[in-house]
């Protein structure tokens, strides 16, 4: 549907928590502007800028929906509003507000309310008087096609008379909140092909951390396709996070040793511990300050509190488990929202499932686990696995 000529020409970006960061505020805002520009790169060059303590993106009526859809995915943003910026003239402001309401009536709106802000005191009306005046002007032009409802309006028309220009805008499309990426350090995330780990990775990125991923496979026991699936998941995450490095590590030798030499029902715990040991090392090499997993209490045998105690024991970096207290159905909701779910449910073998025991232990004892690992040359196994690491940069195609 084509709108009235040249209705929207700007997006107003609303951000939440970064507003409270005191003197760091401008650093966060600048990061946010940079992240918005990067997000929009595949669509072209856009003018993204700060004015009156807000962030704006110049758009036009033909592309604003597409641009808004990208901008709202940038972490740190709580909402994006399409708006109309016009010359500094009170009559123009009223005319623009009317144009916007006409559009909303066409879209089916039945009630509205005007909220105004007088940013330039040379205007003789107060903000309150502006709202009444503009509301009256609209009503006298639309006849009874729309009514005022100050308590619960379907459309809130925000009118601003400012030092340099006027601005009219309405509803915001929600963003994901969080903090701008790159403002909270870097984490190494264990990415499998499952439903959980992409969601966990996304959640930590949303809190402003840069992300690198590590993926363990047992090629040729696991296929090339199962690796491609993980890289596809990383590409989906990169729509939010920008390019992501995925370090693919072959742990076939480790799995073989564990299966041959250690207790059958404890093999999953041992391989999870090796994964964490390797991740810990790589994370340090890559200057990460934290590790991320998609674990959730009790979800599988290795994620009982006893299992988690055993796998946690080999890490000195903090291990973030954002899904720890979430139910699977809630995790699936997020996976669907962010677009990883359909990829995750494609059946592919996982390195753990290939070697998984039929009856995994649910109450492993750390001491016993550590004792059995003495049968292995842990150092050599870790070094051998790390030597296989191949790094692939995943980005939006
Ligand atoms: P997911 O759905 O993310 O695969 P899961 O419920 O299957 O998780 P596990 O297989 O026990 O659970 O794995 C727990 C966590 O360990 C995963 O969320 C992930 O962070 C990490 N992990 C498991 N397998 C791998 C792997 N092959 N490569 C990298 N990380 C892995
Ligand atoms: Mg898994």
Coordinates of C-alpha atoms and ligand atoms in Angstrom, one line a residue:
X1 CA 0.0 0.0 0.0
X2 CA 1.4 3.4 -1.0
X3 CA 1.0 6.1 1.6
X4 CA 0.2 9.7 1.1
X5 CA 3.1 11.3 -0.7
X6 CA 6.2 11.8 1.5
X7 CA 4.6 11.1 4.8
X8 CA 7.4 9.7 6.9
X9 CA 10.9 11.0 6.5
X10 CA 12.5 10.1 9.8
X11 CA 12.8 7.4 12.5
X12 CA 13.0 8.3 16.1
X13 CA 15.1 5.8 18.1
X14 CA 14.2 5.3 21.7
X15 CA 16.7 3.8 24.0
X16 CA 16.3 2.8 27.6
X17 CA 19.0 2.0 30.1
X18 CA 21.8 3.8 28.4
X19 CA 20.0 7.0 29.4
X20 CA 21.1 6.4 33.0
X21 CA 24.8 5.9 32.4
X22 CA 25.8 9.4 33.5
X23 CA 28.9 10.7 31.8
X24 CA 29.3 7.5 29.9
X25 CA 26.1 8.3 28.1
X26 CA 27.7 9.8 25.1
X27 CA 30.0 6.8 24.6
X28 CA 27.0 4.5 24.6
X29 CA 25.1 6.8 22.3
X30 CA 28.0 6.9 19.9
X31 CA 28.3 3.1 20.0
X32 CA 24.6 2.8 19.3
X33 CA 24.9 5.1 16.3
X34 CA 27.8 3.1 15.0
X35 CA 25.9 -0.2 15.5
X36 CA 22.8 1.2 13.8
X37 CA 24.9 2.3 10.8
X38 CA 26.5 -1.2 10.6
X39 CA 23.1 -2.9 10.8
X40 CA 21.9 -0.8 7.9
X41 CA 24.9 -1.3 5.7
X42 CA 23.3 -4.1 3.6
X43 CA 20.5 -1.6 2.8
X44 CA 22.7 1.3 2.0
X45 CA 24.2 4.4 3.5
X46 CA 21.9 6.1 6.0
X47 CA 22.2 9.3 7.9
X48 CA 22.1 8.4 11.6
X49 CA 22.6 11.2 14.1
X50 CA 22.0 12.7 17.4
X51 CA 19.9 15.8 18.0
X52 CA 18.3 17.1 21.2
X53 CA 19.6 14.1 23.1
X54 CA 17.9 11.6 20.8
X55 CA 19.0 9.4 17.9
X56 CA 17.4 9.8 14.5
X57 CA 17.6 8.0 11.1
X58 CA 16.7 9.9 7.9
X59 CA 14.4 7.7 5.7
X60 CA 11.7 8.2 3.1
X61 CA 8.2 6.9 2.7
X62 CA 9.4 4.0 0.4
X63 CA 12.0 2.5 2.6
X64 CA 11.1 3.4 6.2
X65 CA 9.4 0.0 7.1
X66 CA 12.4 -2.0 5.9
X67 CA 14.8 0.3 7.7
X68 CA 12.7 0.2 10.9
X69 CA 12.7 -3.6 10.9
X70 CA 16.6 -3.5 10.8
X71 CA 17.0 -0.7 13.3
X72 CA 14.7 -2.3 15.9
X73 CA 17.0 -5.3 16.0
X74 CA 20.0 -3.3 17.3
X75 CA 20.6 -4.0 21.0
X76 CA 20.0 -1.1 23.3
X77 CA 17.0 0.1 21.5
X78 CA 13.6 -0.1 23.2
X79 CA 11.5 1.2 20.3
X80 CA 11.5 2.9 16.9
X81 CA 8.9 5.5 15.8
X82 CA 8.3 6.6 12.2
X83 CA 7.9 10.4 12.2
X84 CA 7.8 13.5 10.1
X85 CA 10.3 16.2 10.4
X86 CA 9.3 19.6 8.9
X87 CA 10.2 23.2 8.9
X88 CA 9.8 25.3 12.0
X89 CA 6.4 26.7 11.5
X90 CA 3.5 26.1 13.8
X91 CA 0.9 26.0 11.0
X92 CA 3.1 23.4 9.2
X93 CA 3.1 21.4 12.5
X94 CA -0.7 21.4 12.6
X95 CA -0.9 20.4 9.0
X96 CA 1.5 17.6 9.4
X97 CA -0.4 16.3 12.5
X98 CA -3.6 16.3 10.4
X99 CA -1.9 14.4 7.6
X100 CA -0.7 11.8 10.0
X101 CA -4.1 11.3 11.5
X102 CA -5.7 11.0 8.0
X103 CA -3.2 8.2 7.4
X104 CA -4.2 6.5 10.7
X105 CA -7.9 6.8 9.9
X106 CA -7.2 5.1 6.7
X107 CA -5.5 2.3 8.6
X108 CA -8.6 2.0 10.8
X109 CA -7.9 4.1 13.9
X110 CA -11.0 5.3 15.8
X111 CA -9.6 7.3 18.7
X112 CA -6.6 9.6 19.2
X113 CA -4.9 12.0 21.5
X114 CA -2.4 14.7 20.9
X115 CA 0.7 15.1 23.2
X116 CA 2.8 18.1 22.6
X117 CA 6.2 19.4 23.6
X118 CA 7.3 23.0 23.2
X119 CA 11.0 22.9 22.9
X120 CA 11.2 26.6 21.8
X121 CA 9.7 29.1 24.2
X122 CA 9.2 31.7 21.5
X123 CA 5.9 30.0 20.8
X124 CA 3.1 31.8 22.8
X125 CA 1.3 28.5 23.6
X126 CA 2.3 26.2 26.4
X127 CA 2.6 22.4 25.6
X128 CA -0.8 21.8 27.1
X129 CA -2.4 24.6 25.0
X130 CA -0.6 23.3 21.9
X131 CA -2.3 19.9 22.4
X132 CA -5.7 21.4 22.8
X133 CA -5.2 23.6 19.7
X134 CA -3.8 20.9 17.5
X135 CA -6.5 18.4 18.7
X136 CA -9.2 21.0 17.9
X137 CA -7.7 21.7 14.4
X138 CA -7.7 17.9 13.6
X139 CA -11.2 17.4 14.8
X140 CA -12.6 20.3 12.8
X141 CA -11.0 18.7 9.6
X142 CA -11.8 15.1 10.0
X143 CA -15.4 15.5 10.9
X144 CA -16.5 12.5 13.0
X145 CA -14.3 10.0 11.4
X146 CA -12.1 9.8 14.6
X147 CA -12.7 10.8 18.2
X148 CA -10.5 12.1 21.0
X149 CA -9.9 9.7 23.9
X150 CA -7.4 11.1 26.4
X151 CA -7.4 8.0 28.6
X152 CA -6.9 5.1 26.2
X153 CA -6.4 6.4 22.7
X154 CA -5.5 4.0 19.8
X155 CA -3.2 6.6 18.4
X156 CA -1.0 9.1 20.3
X157 CA 0.1 11.9 18.0
X158 CA 3.2 13.5 19.4
X159 CA 3.8 17.0 18.2
X160 CA 7.1 18.9 18.9
X161 CA 7.8 22.5 18.2
X162 CA 11.6 22.8 18.5
X163 CA 14.4 25.3 18.0
X164 CA 15.3 24.1 14.5
X165 CA 12.3 22.3 13.2
X166 CA 9.0 20.6 14.0
X167 CA 8.4 16.9 14.5
X168 CA 5.3 14.7 14.5
X169 CA 5.3 11.0 15.2
X170 CA 3.1 8.2 16.6
X171 CA 3.4 4.6 17.8
X172 CA 6.7 2.9 18.3
X173 CA 7.6 -0.5 17.1
X174 CA 9.2 -2.3 20.0
X175 CA 12.9 -3.2 20.1
X176 CA 14.7 -5.7 22.3
X177 CA 16.2 -3.4 24.8
X178 CA 19.5 -4.4 26.4
X179 CA 22.7 -2.5 25.8
X180 CA 24.7 -1.6 22.7
X181 CA 27.0 -4.4 21.7
X182 CA 30.7 -3.7 22.4
X183 CA 30.0 -1.9 25.7
X184 CA 30.4 -4.8 28.0
X185 CA 33.4 -6.9 27.0
X186 CA 33.6 -10.1 25.1
X187 CA 32.4 -13.7 25.7
X188 CA 33.1 -17.1 24.2
X189 CA 29.9 -19.0 23.6
X190 CA 29.6 -22.7 23.2
X191 CA 27.4 -23.1 20.2
X192 CA 25.9 -26.5 19.4
X193 CA 23.2 -27.1 16.7
X194 CA 20.5 -27.2 19.4
X195 CA 17.7 -24.8 20.3
X196 CA 19.3 -23.6 23.5
X197 CA 22.8 -22.3 22.8
X198 CA 21.8 -19.8 20.0
X199 CA 19.3 -18.3 22.4
X200 CA 21.8 -18.1 25.2
X201 CA 24.3 -16.5 22.9
X202 CA 21.7 -13.9 21.7
X203 CA 20.8 -13.1 25.3
X204 CA 24.3 -12.3 26.4
X205 CA 24.9 -10.3 23.2
X206 CA 21.8 -8.3 24.0
X207 CA 23.5 -7.2 27.3
X208 CA 26.2 -5.5 25.2
X209 CA 28.9 -8.2 25.1
X210 CA 30.7 -9.0 21.9
X211 CA 30.6 -12.7 21.0
X212 CA 32.8 -15.3 19.6
X213 CA 31.6 -18.9 19.4
X214 CA 33.3 -22.3 19.7
X215 CA 31.7 -25.4 18.2
X216 CA 32.9 -29.0 18.9
X217 CA 32.5 -31.7 16.3
X218 CA 33.8 -35.2 15.8
X219 CA 34.2 -35.2 12.0
X220 CA 34.0 -37.7 10.2
X221 CA 31.6 -39.2 12.8
X222 CA 29.6 -36.0 12.6
X223 CA 28.9 -34.8 9.1
X224 CA 29.9 -31.7 7.2
X225 CA 26.2 -30.8 7.2
X226 CA 26.0 -30.7 10.9
X227 CA 28.8 -28.2 10.9
X228 CA 27.1 -26.1 8.2
X229 CA 24.0 -26.1 10.4
X230 CA 25.9 -24.5 13.2
X231 CA 27.4 -21.9 10.9
X232 CA 23.9 -21.1 9.6
X233 CA 22.8 -20.5 13.2
X234 CA 25.8 -18.2 13.7
X235 CA 24.8 -16.3 10.5
X236 CA 21.3 -15.9 11.8
X237 CA 22.8 -14.5 15.1
X238 CA 25.0 -12.2 13.0
X239 CA 21.8 -10.4 11.9
X240 CA 21.8 -9.0 15.4
X241 CA 25.4 -9.1 16.4
X242 CA 27.3 -8.4 13.2
X243 CA 30.0 -10.8 11.9
X244 CA 30.7 -13.7 14.4
X245 CA 33.8 -15.8 14.5
X246 CA 33.1 -19.4 15.0
X247 CA 36.0 -21.6 16.1
X248 CA 35.3 -25.2 15.0
X249 CA 37.2 -27.8 17.1
X250 CA 37.5 -31.5 16.4
X251 CA 37.4 -33.6 19.6
X252 CA 37.2 -37.0 18.0
X253 CA 40.5 -38.1 19.7
X254 CA 39.1 -37.0 23.1
X255 CA 35.8 -38.8 22.6
X256 CA 37.7 -42.0 21.6
X257 CA 39.9 -41.9 24.6
X258 CA 37.0 -41.2 27.0
X259 CA 34.9 -44.0 25.5
X260 CA 37.8 -46.5 25.6
X261 CA 39.3 -45.7 29.0
X262 CA 36.7 -44.2 31.3
X263 CA 33.4 -45.3 32.8
X264 CA 30.7 -45.7 30.2
X265 CA 27.9 -43.8 32.2
X266 CA 30.2 -40.9 32.9
X267 CA 31.4 -40.2 29.4
X268 CA 29.0 -37.3 28.8
X269 CA 30.3 -35.5 31.9
X270 CA 33.9 -36.1 30.8
X271 CA 33.4 -34.7 27.3
X272 CA 31.5 -31.7 28.6
X273 CA 34.5 -31.1 30.9
X274 CA 36.9 -31.2 28.0
X275 CA 34.7 -28.8 26.1
X276 CA 34.9 -26.4 29.0
X277 CA 38.6 -26.8 29.4
X278 CA 39.2 -26.1 25.7
X279 CA 36.8 -23.2 25.8
X280 CA 38.5 -21.7 28.8
X281 CA 41.9 -21.7 27.0
X282 CA 40.6 -20.3 23.8
X283 CA 38.6 -17.7 25.6
X284 CA 41.8 -16.5 27.3
X285 CA 43.7 -16.5 24.0
X286 CA 40.9 -14.5 22.4
X287 CA 40.8 -12.0 25.3
X288 CA 37.2 -13.0 26.4
X289 CA 36.2 -12.3 29.9
X290 CA 33.4 -14.9 30.2
X291 CA 32.0 -18.2 28.8
X292 CA 28.4 -18.7 27.7
X293 CA 26.5 -22.0 27.6
X294 CA 22.8 -22.9 26.9
X295 CA 22.5 -25.0 30.0
X296 CA 19.3 -25.1 32.0
X297 CA 18.8 -26.9 35.3
X298 CA 17.7 -30.5 34.9
X299 CA 17.2 -30.4 31.1
X300 CA 19.4 -33.4 30.5
X301 CA 21.5 -35.7 32.6
X302 CA 24.6 -33.6 32.4
X303 CA 22.6 -30.5 33.5
X304 CA 21.6 -31.7 36.9
X305 CA 23.2 -29.6 39.6
X306 CA 25.7 -32.4 40.1
X307 CA 26.5 -32.4 36.4
X308 CA 26.9 -28.7 36.3
X309 CA 29.2 -28.8 39.4
X310 CA 31.5 -31.2 37.5
X311 CA 31.6 -29.2 34.3
X312 CA 31.8 -25.8 36.1
X313 CA 34.9 -27.0 38.1
X314 CA 37.3 -26.7 35.2
X315 CA 36.6 -23.0 34.4
X316 CA 38.1 -20.0 36.1
X317 CA 36.4 -17.5 33.9
X318 CA 32.8 -16.8 34.9
X319 CA 30.3 -19.1 33.1
X320 CA 27.1 -17.3 32.0
X321 CA 24.1 -19.6 31.7
X322 CA 21.3 -17.2 30.8
X323 CA 18.8 -20.1 30.3
X324 CA 19.5 -21.7 33.7
X325 CA 16.1 -21.1 35.2
X326 CA 14.0 -21.0 32.0
X327 CA 11.5 -23.6 30.8
X328 CA 12.0 -25.2 27.4
X329 CA 8.8 -23.6 26.1
X330 CA 10.0 -20.1 27.0
X331 CA 13.4 -20.8 25.3
X332 CA 11.5 -22.0 22.2
X333 CA 9.5 -18.7 22.1
X334 CA 12.7 -16.7 22.0
X335 CA 14.3 -19.0 19.4
X336 CA 11.2 -18.5 17.2
X337 CA 11.3 -14.7 17.7
X338 CA 14.9 -14.4 16.8
X339 CA 14.7 -16.8 13.8
X340 CA 17.0 -19.6 15.0
X341 CA 14.3 -22.2 15.8
X342 CA 13.6 -23.6 12.3
X343 CA 17.3 -24.1 11.8
X344 CA 17.8 -25.7 15.2
X345 CA 15.2 -28.4 14.7
X346 CA 16.7 -29.7 11.5
X347 CA 17.8 -33.2 12.7
X348 CA 21.6 -33.6 12.6
X349 CA 23.8 -35.7 14.7
X350 CA 25.7 -33.9 17.5
X351 CA 29.1 -34.9 18.7
X352 CA 27.7 -35.8 22.1
X353 CA 24.8 -37.8 20.7
X354 CA 27.2 -40.0 18.7
X355 CA 29.1 -41.0 21.8
X356 CA 26.4 -40.6 24.4
X357 CA 25.9 -43.5 26.8
X358 CA 22.5 -45.2 27.0
X359 CA 22.2 -44.5 30.7
X360 CA 24.1 -41.3 31.6
X361 CA 24.8 -40.7 35.2
X362 CA 22.6 -38.0 36.8
X363 CA 24.6 -37.7 40.1
X364 CA 28.2 -37.6 39.1
X365 CA 30.7 -37.0 41.9
X366 CA 33.4 -34.5 41.1
X367 CA 36.2 -36.3 43.0
X368 CA 35.5 -39.6 41.2
X369 CA 35.3 -37.8 37.8
X370 CA 38.6 -36.1 38.5
X371 CA 40.2 -39.3 39.6
X372 CA 39.2 -41.2 36.5
X373 CA 40.6 -38.4 34.3
X374 CA 44.0 -39.2 35.7
X375 CA 44.1 -42.1 33.3
X376 CA 44.3 -39.7 30.4
X377 CA 47.0 -37.3 29.2
X378 CA 44.7 -34.3 29.5
X379 CA 47.3 -31.8 28.4
X380 CA 48.1 -33.6 25.2
X381 CA 44.5 -34.2 24.4
X382 CA 43.6 -30.5 24.8
X383 CA 46.6 -29.4 22.7
X384 CA 45.7 -31.9 20.0
X385 CA 42.2 -30.7 19.8
X386 CA 43.1 -27.0 19.9
X387 CA 45.5 -27.6 16.9
X388 CA 42.4 -28.6 14.8
X389 CA 40.6 -25.3 15.4
X390 CA 39.4 -23.7 12.2
X391 CA 37.9 -20.3 12.4
X392 CA 35.1 -19.2 10.2
X393 CA 33.6 -15.7 10.1
X394 CA 29.9 -15.9 9.8
X395 CA 27.9 -12.9 8.5
X396 CA 24.7 -12.0 6.8
X397 CA 24.9 -13.1 3.2
Ligands
LIG1 P1 21.5 -27.1 22.9 O1 20.1 -27.2 22.6 O2 22.1 -25.8 22.8 O3 22.3 -28.1 22.0 P2 21.3 -29.1 24.9 O4 20.0 -29.0 25.7 O5 21.3 -30.1 23.8 O6 21.7 -27.7 24.4 P3 23.7 -30.2 26.0 O7 24.0 -31.0 24.7 O8 23.9 -30.8 27.3 O9 22.3 -29.4 26.0 O10 24.7 -29.0 26.0 C1 24.6 -28.0 26.9 C2 25.4 -26.8 26.4 O11 26.7 -27.2 26.1 C3 24.8 -26.3 25.1 O12 23.8 -25.4 25.3 C4 26.0 -25.6 24.5 O13 26.3 -24.4 25.1 C5 27.2 -26.6 24.9 N1 27.4 -27.6 23.9 C6 26.9 -28.8 23.8 N2 27.4 -29.5 22.7 C7 28.2 -28.6 22.1 C8 29.0 -28.7 20.9 N3 29.0 -29.7 20.1 N4 29.7 -27.6 20.6 C9 29.7 -26.5 21.4 N5 28.9 -26.4 22.5 C10 28.2 -27.4 22.9
LIG2 MG1 23.1 -30.0 22.2

